[in-house]
Tab-separated table of C-alpha atoms and ligand atoms in Angstrom:
chain	number	residue	atom	x	y	z
A	300	MET	CA	38.722	52.763	4.286
A	301	ASP	CA	40.639	55.817	5.081
A	302	LEU	CA	43.333	54.628	2.430
A	303	VAL	CA	41.251	54.540	0.038
A	304	GLY	CA	39.075	58.349	1.125
A	305	LEU	CA	42.599	60.283	1.711
A	306	SER	CA	43.899	58.779	-1.946
A	307	LEU	CA	41.377	59.789	-3.728
A	308	PRO	CA	41.965	62.882	-4.952
A	309	LEU	CA	45.900	62.449	-5.700
A	310	LEU	CA	44.615	59.678	-7.995
A	311	LEU	CA	42.208	61.641	-9.684
A	312	VAL	CA	44.981	63.951	-10.537
A	313	PHE	CA	47.251	61.455	-11.766
A	314	TRP	CA	44.494	59.428	-13.839
A	315	GLN	CA	43.918	63.058	-14.910
A	316	TRP	CA	47.399	62.971	-16.113
A	317	THR	CA	48.117	59.744	-17.434
A	318	THR	CA	45.616	59.640	-19.525
A	319	THR	CA	46.271	63.722	-20.775
A	320	THR	CA	50.158	62.592	-21.601
A	321	GLY	CA	49.471	58.783	-22.919
A	322	ALA	CA	51.125	57.772	-20.357
A	323	ALA	CA	50.894	54.202	-19.176
A	324	VAL	CA	49.380	53.890	-15.435
A	325	THR	CA	52.035	52.725	-13.137
A	326	TYR	CA	50.645	53.654	-10.480
A	327	TRP	CA	49.208	51.198	-8.104
A	328	THR	CA	47.625	50.718	-4.853
A	329	TYR	CA	45.759	47.676	-2.333
A	330	THR	CA	42.478	49.478	-2.467
A	331	GLY	CA	40.431	51.712	-4.265
A	332	SER	CA	40.293	52.467	-8.051
A	333	VAL	CA	43.842	51.297	-9.071
A	334	GLY	CA	43.312	48.581	-5.718
A	335	GLN	CA	44.266	44.324	-6.636
A	336	SER	CA	41.111	43.865	-8.052
A	337	LYS	CA	41.974	46.301	-11.066
A	338	TRP	CA	45.521	45.336	-11.476
A	339	ALA	CA	44.911	43.263	-14.660
A	340	ASP	CA	43.438	45.636	-16.335
A	341	TYR	CA	46.773	47.869	-16.125
A	342	PHE	CA	49.245	44.926	-15.709
A	343	PRO	CA	47.838	42.474	-18.022
A	344	ASP	CA	50.175	39.117	-15.903
A	345	CYS	CA	47.974	39.713	-13.141
A	346	GLY	CA	45.635	37.692	-14.539
A	347	GLY	CA	47.396	35.095	-15.120
A	348	LYS	CA	47.437	31.685	-14.333
A	349	ALA	CA	50.366	31.400	-12.365
A	350	GLN	CA	49.409	33.932	-9.863
A	351	SER	CA	50.478	34.840	-5.925
A	352	PRO	CA	49.893	34.795	-3.388
A	353	VAL	CA	48.200	30.765	-3.281
A	354	ASP	CA	46.549	29.753	-0.526
A	355	VAL	CA	48.328	26.191	0.658
A	356	ALA	CA	45.480	23.091	1.422
A	357	THR	CA	48.262	21.336	3.339
A	358	VAL	CA	46.370	17.866	2.187
A	359	GLN	CA	46.961	18.612	-1.218
A	360	THR	CA	50.526	19.288	-1.246
A	361	GLN	CA	53.129	16.212	-2.486
A	362	TYR	CA	55.929	15.595	-0.918
A	363	ASP	CA	59.324	15.618	-2.866
A	364	PRO	CA	62.009	13.915	-1.690
A	365	SER	CA	64.223	15.510	-3.858
A	366	LEU	CA	63.735	19.705	-2.608
A	367	GLY	CA	66.817	19.550	0.252
A	368	PRO	CA	67.529	22.121	2.452
A	369	LEU	CA	68.089	25.547	1.044
A	370	THR	CA	71.079	27.031	1.584
A	371	PRO	CA	71.603	30.670	1.977
A	372	LEU	CA	74.651	31.991	1.272
A	373	GLY	CA	76.528	35.003	2.590
A	374	TYR	CA	73.789	36.180	4.300
A	375	SER	CA	75.600	36.769	7.662
A	376	GLN	CA	78.170	37.301	6.018
A	377	HIS	CA	77.248	40.987	5.715
A	378	GLY	CA	80.577	43.114	5.776
A	379	ASN	CA	80.897	46.542	7.381
A	380	LYS	CA	79.386	48.158	4.697
A	381	PRO	CA	75.944	49.760	5.661
A	382	PHE	CA	72.597	49.033	4.210
A	383	SER	CA	70.232	51.001	3.198
A	384	LEU	CA	66.275	50.809	4.256
A	385	TYR	CA	63.517	52.355	2.172
A	386	ASN	CA	59.810	53.629	1.871
A	387	ASN	CA	58.739	52.866	-1.677
A	388	GLY	CA	55.409	53.635	-1.078
A	389	HIS	CA	54.069	50.432	-1.134
A	390	THR	CA	56.469	48.730	1.784
A	391	VAL	CA	60.072	49.375	3.584
A	392	VAL	CA	63.286	47.604	1.109
A	393	VAL	CA	65.779	46.676	2.217
A	394	PRO	CA	68.577	46.277	-0.824
A	395	LEU	CA	70.461	43.375	-0.464
A	396	PRO	CA	74.415	42.952	-1.374
A	397	GLY	CA	75.334	41.054	-4.392
A	398	TRP	CA	77.537	38.234	-2.588
A	399	MET	CA	74.631	37.376	-0.776
A	400	GLY	CA	72.690	33.780	-2.426
A	401	LEU	CA	70.988	31.179	-2.364
A	402	GLY	CA	72.357	27.227	-2.605
A	403	GLY	CA	70.116	23.823	-3.038
A	404	LEU	CA	68.059	25.340	-6.228
A	405	PRO	CA	68.825	24.326	-9.553
A	406	TRP	CA	70.766	27.543	-10.428
A	407	GLN	CA	72.781	30.149	-8.847
A	408	PHE	CA	70.517	32.231	-7.611
A	409	THR	CA	71.721	35.892	-5.601
A	410	ALA	CA	70.187	38.265	-3.261
A	411	VAL	CA	68.735	41.840	-4.653
A	412	GLN	CA	66.862	42.779	-1.873
A	413	MET	CA	64.018	42.446	0.957
A	414	HIS	CA	61.035	43.280	2.178
A	415	LEU	CA	57.730	43.092	4.301
A	416	HIS	CA	53.879	42.992	3.846
A	417	TRP	CA	51.897	43.501	6.835
A	418	GLY	CA	48.023	44.202	8.589
A	419	ASN	CA	46.331	47.161	9.701
A	420	GLY	CA	47.071	47.103	13.660
A	421	ALA	CA	43.453	45.217	14.368
A	422	LEU	CA	43.470	42.401	16.847
A	423	GLU	CA	43.622	39.149	14.511
A	424	ALA	CA	43.760	40.641	11.040
A	425	GLY	CA	45.915	39.002	9.034
A	426	GLY	CA	49.029	40.700	7.417
A	427	SER	CA	50.638	37.894	5.512
A	428	GLU	CA	50.504	37.047	1.726
A	429	HIS	CA	50.572	33.543	1.537
A	430	THR	CA	47.819	31.924	3.923
A	431	ILE	CA	47.723	27.699	4.984
A	432	ASN	CA	44.512	26.586	5.287
A	433	GLY	CA	43.190	29.734	4.831
A	434	GLN	CA	44.955	31.429	7.589
A	435	SER	CA	46.588	34.189	7.602
A	436	SER	CA	49.359	34.866	9.622
A	437	ALA	CA	50.406	39.022	11.118
A	438	ALA	CA	52.816	39.688	7.703
A	439	GLU	CA	56.022	38.274	5.652
A	440	LEU	CA	59.079	38.302	5.144
A	441	HIS	CA	60.146	38.006	1.529
A	442	VAL	CA	63.513	37.682	0.428
A	443	VAL	CA	63.890	38.039	-3.684
A	444	HIS	CA	67.659	36.725	-5.401
A	445	TYR	CA	67.362	36.733	-9.100
A	446	ASN	CA	69.026	33.320	-11.309
A	447	SER	CA	72.655	34.968	-12.215
A	448	GLU	CA	73.607	31.645	-13.764
A	449	LEU	CA	70.853	32.672	-16.943
A	450	TYR	CA	71.022	36.830	-16.476
A	451	PRO	CA	72.449	39.503	-16.328
A	452	ASN	CA	70.534	41.228	-14.003
A	453	MET	CA	66.911	41.326	-11.989
A	454	SER	CA	65.544	43.425	-14.678
A	455	VAL	CA	66.098	40.989	-17.263
A	456	ALA	CA	65.423	37.780	-15.018
A	457	MET	CA	61.846	39.427	-13.390
A	458	THR	CA	61.033	38.544	-16.967
A	459	GLN	CA	61.646	34.747	-17.299
A	460	GLN	CA	59.756	32.080	-16.319
A	461	ASP	CA	62.652	30.795	-14.460
A	462	GLY	CA	63.938	34.004	-13.651
A	463	LEU	CA	63.391	34.627	-9.871
A	464	ALA	CA	63.697	32.311	-6.397
A	465	VAL	CA	62.021	34.394	-3.613
A	466	LEU	CA	61.648	33.244	0.453
A	467	GLY	CA	59.028	33.306	2.510
A	468	VAL	CA	58.749	33.387	5.671
A	469	LEU	CA	55.202	33.892	7.972
A	470	ILE	CA	55.570	36.176	10.814
A	471	GLU	CA	53.492	35.911	14.022
A	472	THR	CA	52.970	37.239	17.202
A	473	GLY	CA	54.939	35.843	20.445
A	474	GLU	CA	55.973	36.991	23.682
A	475	GLU	CA	59.173	38.224	22.971
A	476	ALA	CA	61.161	41.024	20.529
A	477	ASN	CA	63.153	39.396	17.825
A	478	GLN	CA	66.213	41.611	18.165
A	479	ALA	CA	67.008	40.604	14.664
A	480	PHE	CA	63.681	42.691	13.775
A	481	TRP	CA	65.290	45.847	15.287
A	482	ASN	CA	67.753	45.510	12.960
A	483	ILE	CA	64.961	47.525	10.556
A	484	LEU	CA	62.680	48.297	12.755
A	485	ASN	CA	64.449	50.851	14.532
A	486	TYR	CA	64.601	52.791	11.470
A	487	LEU	CA	61.230	53.161	9.974
A	488	GLY	CA	60.743	56.369	12.115
A	489	ARG	CA	63.321	57.835	9.357
A	490	ILE	CA	61.882	56.725	6.509
A	491	ARG	CA	57.723	57.266	6.765
A	492	HIS	CA	57.192	58.749	3.225
A	493	ALA	CA	57.128	57.397	0.546
A	494	GLY	CA	60.060	58.235	-1.397
A	495	GLN	CA	62.855	58.733	1.767
A	496	SER	CA	65.638	56.316	2.626
A	497	VAL	CA	67.957	56.117	5.001
A	498	SER	CA	71.691	54.344	6.272
A	499	ILE	CA	71.584	51.504	8.356
A	500	PRO	CA	74.383	49.307	9.863
A	501	ALA	CA	74.866	45.935	8.476
A	502	PHE	CA	73.079	43.091	9.712
A	503	ASP	CA	73.139	39.338	9.439
A	504	VAL	CA	69.734	38.461	7.415
A	505	GLN	CA	70.300	34.931	7.875
A	506	SER	CA	69.028	35.675	11.710
A	507	LEU	CA	65.598	36.551	10.594
A	508	LEU	CA	65.185	33.787	8.744
A	509	PRO	CA	63.476	30.277	10.749
A	510	SER	CA	66.011	28.177	11.563
A	511	ASP	CA	64.405	25.117	9.845
A	512	LEU	CA	65.136	25.550	6.309
A	513	GLY	CA	64.793	22.494	5.465
A	514	ARG	CA	61.329	22.745	5.691
A	515	TYR	CA	59.352	24.520	3.558
A	516	LEU	CA	56.523	24.115	0.209
A	517	ARG	CA	57.420	24.785	-3.502
A	518	TYR	CA	55.551	26.304	-6.014
A	519	ASN	CA	55.831	27.873	-9.136
A	520	GLY	CA	54.259	31.329	-9.124
A	521	SER	CA	53.942	35.065	-9.144
A	522	LEU	CA	55.443	38.346	-8.478
A	523	THR	CA	52.956	39.567	-5.631
A	524	THR	CA	53.000	43.411	-7.135
A	525	PRO	CA	52.451	44.644	-10.285
A	526	PRO	CA	53.447	43.992	-13.063
A	527	CYS	CA	52.944	40.331	-11.803
A	528	PHE	CA	55.543	38.631	-13.951
A	529	GLN	CA	54.622	35.210	-13.297
A	530	SER	CA	58.937	34.329	-13.187
A	531	VAL	CA	59.409	33.219	-9.222
A	532	LEU	CA	59.746	29.894	-7.702
A	533	TRP	CA	58.595	30.190	-3.996
A	534	THR	CA	59.895	28.529	-1.120
A	535	LEU	CA	57.628	29.136	1.671
A	536	PHE	CA	59.218	28.328	5.378
A	537	THR	CA	57.094	26.229	7.232
A	538	GLU	CA	58.684	27.074	10.792
A	539	THR	CA	57.528	30.792	11.137
A	540	VAL	CA	58.949	33.800	12.846
A	541	LYS	CA	57.853	35.269	15.988
A	542	ILE	CA	57.963	39.207	16.822
A	543	SER	CA	56.648	40.833	19.552
A	544	HIS	CA	53.002	42.647	19.205
A	545	THR	CA	55.029	46.025	19.950
A	546	GLN	CA	57.359	45.571	16.827
A	547	LEU	CA	54.495	44.294	14.711
A	548	MET	CA	52.775	47.350	16.258
A	549	LYS	CA	55.317	49.337	14.813
A	550	LEU	CA	55.158	47.798	11.308
A	551	GLU	CA	51.527	48.468	10.996
A	552	THR	CA	51.500	52.512	11.914
A	553	VAL	CA	55.082	54.175	11.307
A	554	LEU	CA	55.055	54.439	7.771
A	555	TYR	CA	52.953	55.916	5.093
A	556	ALA	CA	52.381	55.408	1.510
A	557	SER	CA	52.256	58.563	1.293
A	558	LYS	CA	55.281	61.403	-0.385
A	559	GLU	CA	56.277	64.035	2.787
A	560	ASP	CA	54.248	66.787	0.880
A	561	ALA	CA	51.551	64.537	0.407
A	562	ASP	CA	48.500	64.060	2.529
A	563	ARG	CA	48.995	60.966	5.205
A	564	VAL	CA	48.161	57.656	3.530
A	565	VAL	CA	49.377	55.138	6.117
A	566	MET	CA	50.930	52.050	5.017
A	567	GLN	CA	48.469	49.100	5.998
A	568	ASP	CA	47.329	45.932	4.687
A	569	ASN	CA	49.578	45.808	1.578
A	570	TYR	CA	49.183	42.117	0.722
A	571	ARG	CA	48.174	40.804	-1.831
A	572	THR	CA	44.790	38.050	-1.289
A	573	PRO	CA	45.513	34.634	-2.425
A	574	GLN	CA	44.835	33.788	-5.731
A	575	PRO	CA	43.339	30.770	-7.699
A	576	LEU	CA	46.636	28.061	-7.609
A	577	ASN	CA	44.410	26.555	-10.883
A	578	ASP	CA	46.243	23.482	-12.594
A	579	ARG	CA	49.758	23.422	-9.774
A	580	THR	CA	51.342	21.588	-7.853
A	581	ILE	CA	52.361	23.089	-4.242
A	582	LEU	CA	55.582	20.646	-3.254
A	583	SER	CA	56.491	19.744	0.036
A	584	SER	CA	60.501	18.730	1.144
A	585	PHE	CA	58.860	16.655	3.961
A	586	PRO	CA	55.953	14.111	4.329
A	587	LEU	CA	52.772	14.882	4.377
A	588	GLU	CA	51.387	14.404	8.122
A	589	SER	CA	53.690	16.466	9.378
A	590	VAL	CA	52.963	19.748	6.942
A	591	LYS	CA	51.256	21.740	9.581
A	592	VAL	CA	52.832	25.100	10.721
A	593	TYR	CA	52.850	25.524	14.344
A	594	THR	CA	52.992	28.011	17.246
A	595	ALA	CA	54.711	27.852	19.994
A	596	GLY	CA	51.323	27.848	21.889
A	597	GLU	CA	50.238	25.246	19.631
A	598	ILE	CA	53.196	22.717	20.683
A	599	THR	CA	52.494	23.734	24.244
A	600	ALA	CA	49.095	23.029	24.109
A	601	ILE	CA	50.031	20.055	22.458
A	602	VAL	CA	52.712	18.761	24.440
A	603	ILE	CA	50.449	19.307	27.710
A	604	GLY	CA	47.505	17.485	26.168
A	605	ALA	CA	49.672	14.576	25.269
A	606	LEU	CA	50.729	14.300	28.745
A	607	CYS	CA	47.348	14.492	30.730
A	608	GLY	CA	46.518	12.028	27.915
A	609	CYS	CA	49.003	9.765	29.042
A	610	VAL	CA	48.594	10.157	32.792
A	611	GLY	CA	44.753	9.798	32.353
A	612	VAL	CA	45.219	6.627	30.810
A	613	ALA	CA	48.115	5.180	33.455
A	614	VAL	CA	45.161	6.006	35.755
A	615	ILE	CA	42.549	4.041	34.259
A	616	ILE	CA	45.328	1.082	33.752
A	617	ARG	CA	46.131	1.402	36.987
A	618	PHE	CA	42.140	1.114	37.881
A	619	ILE	CA	41.889	-1.484	35.800
A	620	VAL	CA	44.474	-3.803	37.022
A	621	LYS	CA	43.586	-3.091	40.488
A	622	THR	CA	40.596	-4.041	40.106
A	623	ILE	CA	41.144	-7.545	38.267
A	624	ARG	CA	44.071	-7.977	40.589
A	625	SER	CA	41.339	-7.114	44.043
A	626	THR	CA	39.130	-9.698	42.661
A	627	SER	CA	39.064	-13.626	41.866
A	628	SER	CA	37.516	-13.699	38.603
A	629	TRP	CA	35.661	-11.634	35.702
A	630	ASP	CA	32.526	-11.947	37.381
A	631	VAL	CA	32.820	-8.716	39.361
A	632	LEU	CA	33.280	-6.499	35.847
A	633	PRO	CA	29.605	-5.692	35.742
A	634	SER	CA	29.735	-3.809	39.324
A	635	ILE	CA	32.153	-1.246	37.517
A	636	ARG	CA	29.721	-0.117	34.895
A	637	PRO	CA	27.770	2.751	35.535
A	638	ALA	CA	24.088	1.571	36.006
A	639	PRO	CA	23.339	1.202	39.683
A	640	VAL	CA	23.651	-2.397	40.972
A	641	PRO	CA	19.549	-2.890	42.029
A	642	ARG	CA	19.937	-3.024	45.859
A	643	THR	CA	16.340	-4.780	46.160
A	644	LYS	CA	16.397	-8.260	46.770
A	645	GLU	CA	15.789	-10.445	43.754
A	646	PRO	CA	15.243	-14.073	43.626
A	647	GLY	CA	18.243	-16.012	41.389
A	648	LYS	CA	20.279	-12.579	41.449
A	649	ASP	CA	21.327	-12.733	45.348
A	650	LEU	CA	24.196	-14.805	44.943
A	651	LYS	CA	26.181	-13.709	42.329
A	652	GLN	CA	25.559	-10.345	43.377
A	653	ASP	CA	26.933	-10.857	46.977
A	654	VAL	CA	29.891	-12.466	45.517
A	655	ALA	CA	30.785	-9.820	43.316
A	656	LEU	CA	30.580	-7.301	46.680
A	657	ASN	CA	32.691	-9.235	49.018
A	658	THR	CA	35.257	-9.711	46.542
A	659	THR	CA	36.158	-5.830	46.223
A	660	THR	CA	39.113	-4.917	47.702
A	661	GLU	CA	38.271	-2.737	51.418
A	662	PRO	CA	36.406	-4.724	53.285
A	663	GLY	CA	33.654	-3.178	55.180
A	664	LYS	CA	33.588	-0.516	52.860
A	665	LYS	CA	30.890	-1.902	50.530
A	666	GLU	CA	29.428	1.117	48.228
A	667	ASP	CA	27.327	2.057	44.872
A	668	PRO	CA	29.531	0.696	41.950
A	669	VAL	CA	32.183	3.740	40.345
A	670	PRO	CA	30.306	6.462	39.886
A	671	PRO	CA	30.476	7.064	35.356
A	672	SER	CA	33.769	8.795	34.694
A	673	VAL	CA	32.887	12.076	32.756
B	721	NAG	C1	70.224	44.052	-17.469
B	721	NAG	O1	71.024	44.303	-18.584
B	721	NAG	C2	71.056	44.162	-20.025
B	721	NAG	C3	71.177	43.467	-20.595
B	721	NAG	O2	72.493	43.026	-20.964
B	721	NAG	C4	71.116	45.874	-19.739
B	721	NAG	O3	70.593	46.066	-21.214
B	721	NAG	C5	70.055	46.783	-19.096
B	721	NAG	O4	70.597	47.914	-19.675
B	721	NAG	C6	70.586	46.532	-18.084
B	721	NAG	N1	69.560	46.424	-16.513
B	721	NAG	C7	70.168	47.191	-15.657
B	721	NAG	C8	69.270	47.923	-14.554
B	721	NAG	O5	71.435	46.755	-15.317
B	722	NAG	C1	58.004	24.711	-12.655
B	722	NAG	O1	58.099	25.120	-13.575
B	722	NAG	C2	58.761	24.356	-14.100
B	722	NAG	C3	59.006	24.545	-15.791
B	722	NAG	O2	58.042	24.361	-16.131
B	722	NAG	C4	59.342	22.859	-13.786
B	722	NAG	O3	60.262	22.589	-14.094
B	722	NAG	C5	58.994	22.694	-12.118
B	722	NAG	O4	58.531	21.680	-11.831
B	722	NAG	C6	58.013	23.525	-11.519
B	722	NAG	N1	58.441	23.798	-10.255
B	722	NAG	C7	56.847	23.570	-9.679
B	722	NAG	C8	57.521	23.393	-7.962
B	722	NAG	O5	56.339	22.932	-9.508
């Protein structure tokens, strides 16, 4: 809400300038008078039927066995020439060298840049653009490529239906710092204000990606910022990447969306909310039953749960086997039922009951039947 309040005077000035000069509005924000609900008024594609991001309802995804693993090309050959990092007023951008690209898609794609989307530092608040079954992640990394087989450059490709391929990586917080992300986060303090840029040491871009590049979701969508062109073949990896809480805090608090000489507006919540899927299908590169994003914590819980379950079953089986072995017939089974066995003499029932009790394991240890387990 700070963002709206602080940027309002600035917006009014800008609005007057654009209306008096008759220039098209190219200024936009995530909230406020040129916030995402207004984008379509100024950038018609933002109101299209194939917008991004989307929420992925995993049960509605469709397995496509033809979707093979994606191959980053040259991502690790970063060379010695420094990368640059810049604050464009909406996010932090790292332009990528033209020899980096993607294999495993219908065309050859060349890397252009990568950037991030995040939340506002509040616990449990979202930050990712794509959501899985309604669940947000803390942040999201996008690596943008253009179709260099069909188009001469990014500017031309971004307006074409098959022009771009973007990799989406969901980021969550974990215990440990992610060393790869320090390559970016360490330098944010040098580009706090919109328009600033800094040279940074080149690094292995692939180290930012999850290790399993074979499991992903695929759909046709758009740029998630104005002008929202519907030109993106999306690949959203199902394995998430972890950064530490400290790293996330750095991302969420260091940058300003405002220029150096303007009132400070913290760059936060720079994510677009999920857009209607309409008649699109989201494909998955692996069969449906395993479509789920598991965190390390969840995996641990599942493993522990399964172990406990196995131990429990083993105990029960052992108990049953022991009980059966130690008795001469199935007659004894009623005595393991939770209902207490009446001790009062009932003519006719005496005999059977006595037999049952006499045949149980430990002699002299005549007890009430096993209590119900909880
Ligand atoms: C992209 O290619 C087009 C067509 O060749 C050209 O007119 C345009 O100037 C190029 N844009 C950039 C940014 O290089
Ligand atoms: C994306 O759109 C193209 C062209 O309509 C189509 O051939 C392709 O199958 C679509 N891909 C997905 C993942 O829906």
